[in-house]
Amino acid sequence: MQIEVYRQEYAQAVIDLILHIQQQEFAVPVTLADQPDLQQVIPFYCKGKGNFWIATDNNELVGTIALIDIGNGQSALRKMFVRADYRGKEKGCGQLLLDHVVDWCQQQHIHEIYLGTFETLQAAQRFYLRNGFERIEKEALPAAFPVMPVDNRFFKWTDGKQV
């Protein structure tokens, strides 16, 4: 399994993976129209200290993760999705993706990562808590954080350094 920067050749696979997980697996009420960033990955994510990564296994897409640079040494974690057969400790795809992002943040002097998720995604919430994120209220989000309409649970990670 490899973690690499998003390439346009994976555009449709990224859309298919994310929509399948959102709509089919977890019944999150979101469509492609609600997520224009999925059709504009490079201009949307790959600016400032933001980026979009994919996890592949034998050139097959198995996971995604992205960061939006929101300034002040802060970022928004977005689009963390792992194909069902690559979840969990055995394959560790989600952990590899998150570890890659945390390493990136440390290299880029990003000291805080914020994220929003949907209440029914319990396993994802436990994963974030195990990885040093703490649950916060929506009101504690930075003003620049891009809240998705379906998000109703919010988390923050910090490296402990002053911003």
PDB file of C-alpha atoms in Angstrom:
ATOM      1  CA  MET A   1       0.000   0.000   0.000  1.00  0.00           C
ATOM      2  CA  GLN A   2       1.247   3.474  -0.886  1.00  0.00           C
ATOM      3  CA  ILE A   3       0.235   6.980   0.156  1.00  0.00           C
ATOM      4  CA  GLU A   4       0.772   9.481  -2.630  1.00  0.00           C
ATOM      5  CA  VAL A   5      -0.356  12.925  -3.685  1.00  0.00           C
ATOM      6  CA  TYR A   6      -3.590  12.935  -5.675  1.00  0.00           C
ATOM      7  CA  ARG A   7      -3.260  12.596  -9.428  1.00  0.00           C
ATOM      8  CA  GLN A   8      -5.957  13.539 -11.923  1.00  0.00           C
ATOM      9  CA  GLU A   9      -6.025   9.994 -13.308  1.00  0.00           C
ATOM     10  CA  TYR A  10      -7.734   8.967 -10.031  1.00  0.00           C
ATOM     11  CA  ALA A  11     -10.487  11.628 -10.271  1.00  0.00           C
ATOM     12  CA  GLN A  12     -13.399   9.291 -11.052  1.00  0.00           C
ATOM     13  CA  ALA A  13     -12.176   6.593  -8.666  1.00  0.00           C
ATOM     14  CA  VAL A  14     -12.046   9.170  -5.849  1.00  0.00           C
ATOM     15  CA  ILE A  15     -15.608  10.306  -6.576  1.00  0.00           C
ATOM     16  CA  ASP A  16     -16.864   6.717  -6.801  1.00  0.00           C
ATOM     17  CA  LEU A  17     -15.162   5.642  -3.562  1.00  0.00           C
ATOM     18  CA  ILE A  18     -16.357   8.622  -1.524  1.00  0.00           C
ATOM     19  CA  LEU A  19     -19.937   8.605  -2.790  1.00  0.00           C
ATOM     20  CA  HIS A  20     -20.239   4.848  -2.258  1.00  0.00           C
ATOM     21  CA  ILE A  21     -19.068   5.118   1.350  1.00  0.00           C
ATOM     22  CA  GLN A  22     -21.218   8.159   2.101  1.00  0.00           C
ATOM     23  CA  GLN A  23     -24.420   7.089   0.406  1.00  0.00           C
ATOM     24  CA  GLN A  24     -24.406   3.287   0.323  1.00  0.00           C
ATOM     25  CA  GLU A  25     -22.524   2.312   3.468  1.00  0.00           C
ATOM     26  CA  PHE A  26     -23.498   5.076   5.873  1.00  0.00           C
ATOM     27  CA  ALA A  27     -26.616   6.686   4.357  1.00  0.00           C
ATOM     28  CA  VAL A  28     -25.183  10.176   4.774  1.00  0.00           C
ATOM     29  CA  PRO A  29     -27.562  12.555   2.987  1.00  0.00           C
ATOM     30  CA  VAL A  30     -24.989  14.075   0.639  1.00  0.00           C
ATOM     31  CA  THR A  31     -24.597  14.078  -3.141  1.00  0.00           C
ATOM     32  CA  LEU A  32     -21.848  14.935  -5.602  1.00  0.00           C
ATOM     33  CA  ALA A  33     -23.572  18.292  -6.167  1.00  0.00           C
ATOM     34  CA  ASP A  34     -23.129  19.008  -2.443  1.00  0.00           C
ATOM     35  CA  GLN A  35     -19.370  18.451  -2.815  1.00  0.00           C
ATOM     36  CA  PRO A  36     -18.069  20.527  -5.733  1.00  0.00           C
ATOM     37  CA  ASP A  37     -14.550  20.079  -4.321  1.00  0.00           C
ATOM     38  CA  LEU A  38     -14.599  16.481  -5.595  1.00  0.00           C
ATOM     39  CA  GLN A  39     -14.676  17.752  -9.157  1.00  0.00           C
ATOM     40  CA  GLN A  40     -11.991  20.385  -8.479  1.00  0.00           C
ATOM     41  CA  VAL A  41      -9.564  18.525  -6.191  1.00  0.00           C
ATOM     42  CA  ILE A  42      -6.324  20.218  -7.250  1.00  0.00           C
ATOM     43  CA  PRO A  43      -7.506  23.861  -7.237  1.00  0.00           C
ATOM     44  CA  PHE A  44      -9.569  23.311  -4.080  1.00  0.00           C
ATOM     45  CA  TYR A  45      -7.101  21.408  -1.876  1.00  0.00           C
ATOM     46  CA  CYS A  46      -3.605  21.827  -3.325  1.00  0.00           C
ATOM     47  CA  LYS A  47      -2.933  25.408  -2.315  1.00  0.00           C
ATOM     48  CA  GLY A  48      -1.142  26.984   0.620  1.00  0.00           C
ATOM     49  CA  LYS A  49      -0.263  24.192   3.009  1.00  0.00           C
ATOM     50  CA  GLY A  50      -3.228  22.084   1.919  1.00  0.00           C
ATOM     51  CA  ASN A  51      -3.091  18.896  -0.106  1.00  0.00           C
ATOM     52  CA  PHE A  52      -5.027  15.764  -1.099  1.00  0.00           C
ATOM     53  CA  TRP A  53      -3.583  12.251  -0.799  1.00  0.00           C
ATOM     54  CA  ILE A  54      -4.686   8.849  -1.953  1.00  0.00           C
ATOM     55  CA  ALA A  55      -3.906   5.378  -0.694  1.00  0.00           C
ATOM     56  CA  THR A  56      -3.390   2.806  -3.419  1.00  0.00           C
ATOM     57  CA  ASP A  57      -2.740  -0.915  -3.440  1.00  0.00           C
ATOM     58  CA  ASN A  58      -1.440  -2.232  -6.767  1.00  0.00           C
ATOM     59  CA  ASN A  59      -2.594   1.049  -8.389  1.00  0.00           C
ATOM     60  CA  GLU A  60      -6.140   0.550  -7.077  1.00  0.00           C
ATOM     61  CA  LEU A  61      -7.613   3.356  -4.968  1.00  0.00           C
ATOM     62  CA  VAL A  62      -8.369   2.223  -1.410  1.00  0.00           C
ATOM     63  CA  GLY A  63      -8.449   5.484   0.557  1.00  0.00           C
ATOM     64  CA  THR A  64      -8.362   9.280   0.539  1.00  0.00           C
ATOM     65  CA  ILE A  65      -7.544  12.135   2.903  1.00  0.00           C
ATOM     66  CA  ALA A  66      -7.225  15.886   2.429  1.00  0.00           C
ATOM     67  CA  LEU A  67      -6.237  19.063   4.247  1.00  0.00           C
ATOM     68  CA  ILE A  68      -7.423  22.599   3.690  1.00  0.00           C
ATOM     69  CA  ASP A  69      -5.055  25.323   4.867  1.00  0.00           C
ATOM     70  CA  ILE A  70      -7.226  27.731   6.883  1.00  0.00           C
ATOM     71  CA  GLY A  71      -4.346  29.940   8.041  1.00  0.00           C
ATOM     72  CA  ASN A  72      -2.852  30.664  11.463  1.00  0.00           C
ATOM     73  CA  GLY A  73      -1.105  27.284  11.574  1.00  0.00           C
ATOM     74  CA  GLN A  74      -4.498  25.569  11.368  1.00  0.00           C
ATOM     75  CA  SER A  75      -6.021  23.151   8.884  1.00  0.00           C
ATOM     76  CA  ALA A  76      -9.272  21.362   8.174  1.00  0.00           C
ATOM     77  CA  LEU A  77      -9.126  17.594   7.680  1.00  0.00           C
ATOM     78  CA  ARG A  78     -11.475  16.506   4.922  1.00  0.00           C
ATOM     79  CA  LYS A  79     -12.328  13.545   2.744  1.00  0.00           C
ATOM     80  CA  MET A  80     -10.918  10.779   4.936  1.00  0.00           C
ATOM     81  CA  PHE A  81     -12.446   7.682   3.417  1.00  0.00           C
ATOM     82  CA  VAL A  82     -11.181   4.099   3.380  1.00  0.00           C
ATOM     83  CA  ARG A  83     -12.641   1.232   1.387  1.00  0.00           C
ATOM     84  CA  ALA A  84     -14.366  -1.242   3.731  1.00  0.00           C
ATOM     85  CA  ASP A  85     -11.917  -4.091   3.129  1.00  0.00           C
ATOM     86  CA  TYR A  86      -8.975  -1.821   4.041  1.00  0.00           C
ATOM     87  CA  ARG A  87     -10.365  -0.558   7.356  1.00  0.00           C
ATOM     88  CA  GLY A  88      -9.201  -1.732  10.738  1.00  0.00           C
ATOM     89  CA  LYS A  89      -5.863  -2.617  12.252  1.00  0.00           C
ATOM     90  CA  GLU A  90      -5.083  -5.531   9.926  1.00  0.00           C
ATOM     91  CA  LYS A  91      -4.670  -3.365   6.803  1.00  0.00           C
ATOM     92  CA  GLY A  92      -4.194  -0.087   8.672  1.00  0.00           C
ATOM     93  CA  CYS A  93      -4.999   2.147   5.718  1.00  0.00           C
ATOM     94  CA  GLY A  94      -6.750   4.813   7.787  1.00  0.00           C
ATOM     95  CA  GLN A  95      -3.850   4.944  10.223  1.00  0.00           C
ATOM     96  CA  LEU A  96      -1.339   5.273   7.384  1.00  0.00           C
ATOM     97  CA  LEU A  97      -3.332   8.130   5.863  1.00  0.00           C
ATOM     98  CA  LEU A  98      -3.713   9.993   9.154  1.00  0.00           C
ATOM     99  CA  ASP A  99      -0.069   9.470  10.122  1.00  0.00           C
ATOM    100  CA  HIS A 100       0.935  10.870   6.734  1.00  0.00           C
ATOM    101  CA  VAL A 101      -1.173  13.984   7.311  1.00  0.00           C
ATOM    102  CA  VAL A 102       0.176  14.516  10.836  1.00  0.00           C
ATOM    103  CA  ASP A 103       3.743  14.240   9.503  1.00  0.00           C
ATOM    104  CA  TRP A 104       2.865  16.739   6.761  1.00  0.00           C
ATOM    105  CA  CYS A 105       1.404  19.130   9.339  1.00  0.00           C
ATOM    106  CA  GLN A 106       4.547  18.962  11.451  1.00  0.00           C
ATOM    107  CA  GLN A 107       6.720  19.657   8.394  1.00  0.00           C
ATOM    108  CA  GLN A 108       4.478  22.541   7.324  1.00  0.00           C
ATOM    109  CA  HIS A 109       4.237  24.062  10.841  1.00  0.00           C
ATOM    110  CA  ILE A 110       0.527  23.375  11.081  1.00  0.00           C
ATOM    111  CA  HIS A 111      -0.215  23.083  14.798  1.00  0.00           C
ATOM    112  CA  GLU A 112      -3.952  22.380  14.799  1.00  0.00           C
ATOM    113  CA  ILE A 113      -6.168  20.112  12.729  1.00  0.00           C
ATOM    114  CA  TYR A 114      -9.949  20.476  12.886  1.00  0.00           C
ATOM    115  CA  LEU A 115     -12.555  18.173  11.396  1.00  0.00           C
ATOM    116  CA  GLY A 116     -16.265  17.725  11.137  1.00  0.00           C
ATOM    117  CA  THR A 117     -18.085  14.443  10.759  1.00  0.00           C
ATOM    118  CA  PHE A 118     -21.575  12.983  10.915  1.00  0.00           C
ATOM    119  CA  GLU A 119     -23.058  11.562  14.126  1.00  0.00           C
ATOM    120  CA  THR A 120     -23.652   8.052  12.763  1.00  0.00           C
ATOM    121  CA  LEU A 121     -19.972   7.561  11.895  1.00  0.00           C
ATOM    122  CA  GLN A 122     -19.149   6.145  15.322  1.00  0.00           C
ATOM    123  CA  ALA A 123     -16.098   4.103  14.300  1.00  0.00           C
ATOM    124  CA  ALA A 124     -14.557   7.166  12.670  1.00  0.00           C
ATOM    125  CA  GLN A 125     -15.118   9.195  15.831  1.00  0.00           C
ATOM    126  CA  ARG A 126     -13.462   6.510  17.974  1.00  0.00           C
ATOM    127  CA  PHE A 127     -10.546   6.449  15.515  1.00  0.00           C
ATOM    128  CA  TYR A 128     -10.024  10.202  15.840  1.00  0.00           C
ATOM    129  CA  LEU A 129     -10.193  10.052  19.641  1.00  0.00           C
ATOM    130  CA  ARG A 130      -7.609   7.224  19.701  1.00  0.00           C
ATOM    131  CA  ASN A 131      -5.346   9.409  17.581  1.00  0.00           C
ATOM    132  CA  GLY A 132      -5.261  12.381  19.920  1.00  0.00           C
ATOM    133  CA  PHE A 133      -8.227  14.373  18.656  1.00  0.00           C
ATOM    134  CA  GLU A 134     -10.621  15.813  21.201  1.00  0.00           C
ATOM    135  CA  ARG A 135     -14.295  16.470  20.647  1.00  0.00           C
ATOM    136  CA  ILE A 136     -15.211  20.150  20.555  1.00  0.00           C
ATOM    137  CA  GLU A 137     -18.387  22.138  20.091  1.00  0.00           C
ATOM    138  CA  LYS A 138     -19.123  23.782  16.770  1.00  0.00           C
ATOM    139  CA  GLU A 139     -18.697  27.191  18.410  1.00  0.00           C
ATOM    140  CA  ALA A 140     -15.042  26.363  19.181  1.00  0.00           C
ATOM    141  CA  LEU A 141     -14.151  26.009  15.495  1.00  0.00           C
ATOM    142  CA  PRO A 142     -11.987  28.720  13.936  1.00  0.00           C
ATOM    143  CA  ALA A 143     -13.971  31.211  11.860  1.00  0.00           C
ATOM    144  CA  ALA A 144     -12.161  30.032   8.713  1.00  0.00           C
ATOM    145  CA  PHE A 145     -13.201  26.370   9.177  1.00  0.00           C
ATOM    146  CA  PRO A 146     -15.386  25.251   6.224  1.00  0.00           C
ATOM    147  CA  VAL A 147     -18.360  23.513   7.865  1.00  0.00           C
ATOM    148  CA  MET A 148     -20.172  20.990   5.689  1.00  0.00           C
ATOM    149  CA  PRO A 149     -23.982  21.093   6.092  1.00  0.00           C
ATOM    150  CA  VAL A 150     -24.165  17.432   7.234  1.00  0.00           C
ATOM    151  CA  ASP A 151     -21.394  17.777   9.846  1.00  0.00           C
ATOM    152  CA  ASN A 152     -22.651  17.740  13.415  1.00  0.00           C
ATOM    153  CA  ARG A 153     -19.654  16.352  15.366  1.00  0.00           C
ATOM    154  CA  PHE A 154     -16.399  18.286  15.535  1.00  0.00           C
ATOM    155  CA  PHE A 155     -12.865  17.415  16.632  1.00  0.00           C
ATOM    156  CA  LYS A 156      -9.523  19.127  17.133  1.00  0.00           C
ATOM    157  CA  TRP A 157      -5.936  17.836  17.189  1.00  0.00           C
ATOM    158  CA  THR A 158      -3.052  19.926  18.393  1.00  0.00           C
ATOM    159  CA  ASP A 159       0.666  19.307  18.510  1.00  0.00           C
ATOM    160  CA  GLY A 160       0.850  21.291  21.741  1.00  0.00           C
ATOM    161  CA  LYS A 161       2.891  24.148  20.300  1.00  0.00           C
ATOM    162  CA  GLN A 162       1.734  27.739  20.432  1.00  0.00           C
ATOM    163  CA  VAL A 163       0.055  28.984  17.280  1.00  0.00           C
TER     164      VAL A 163
END
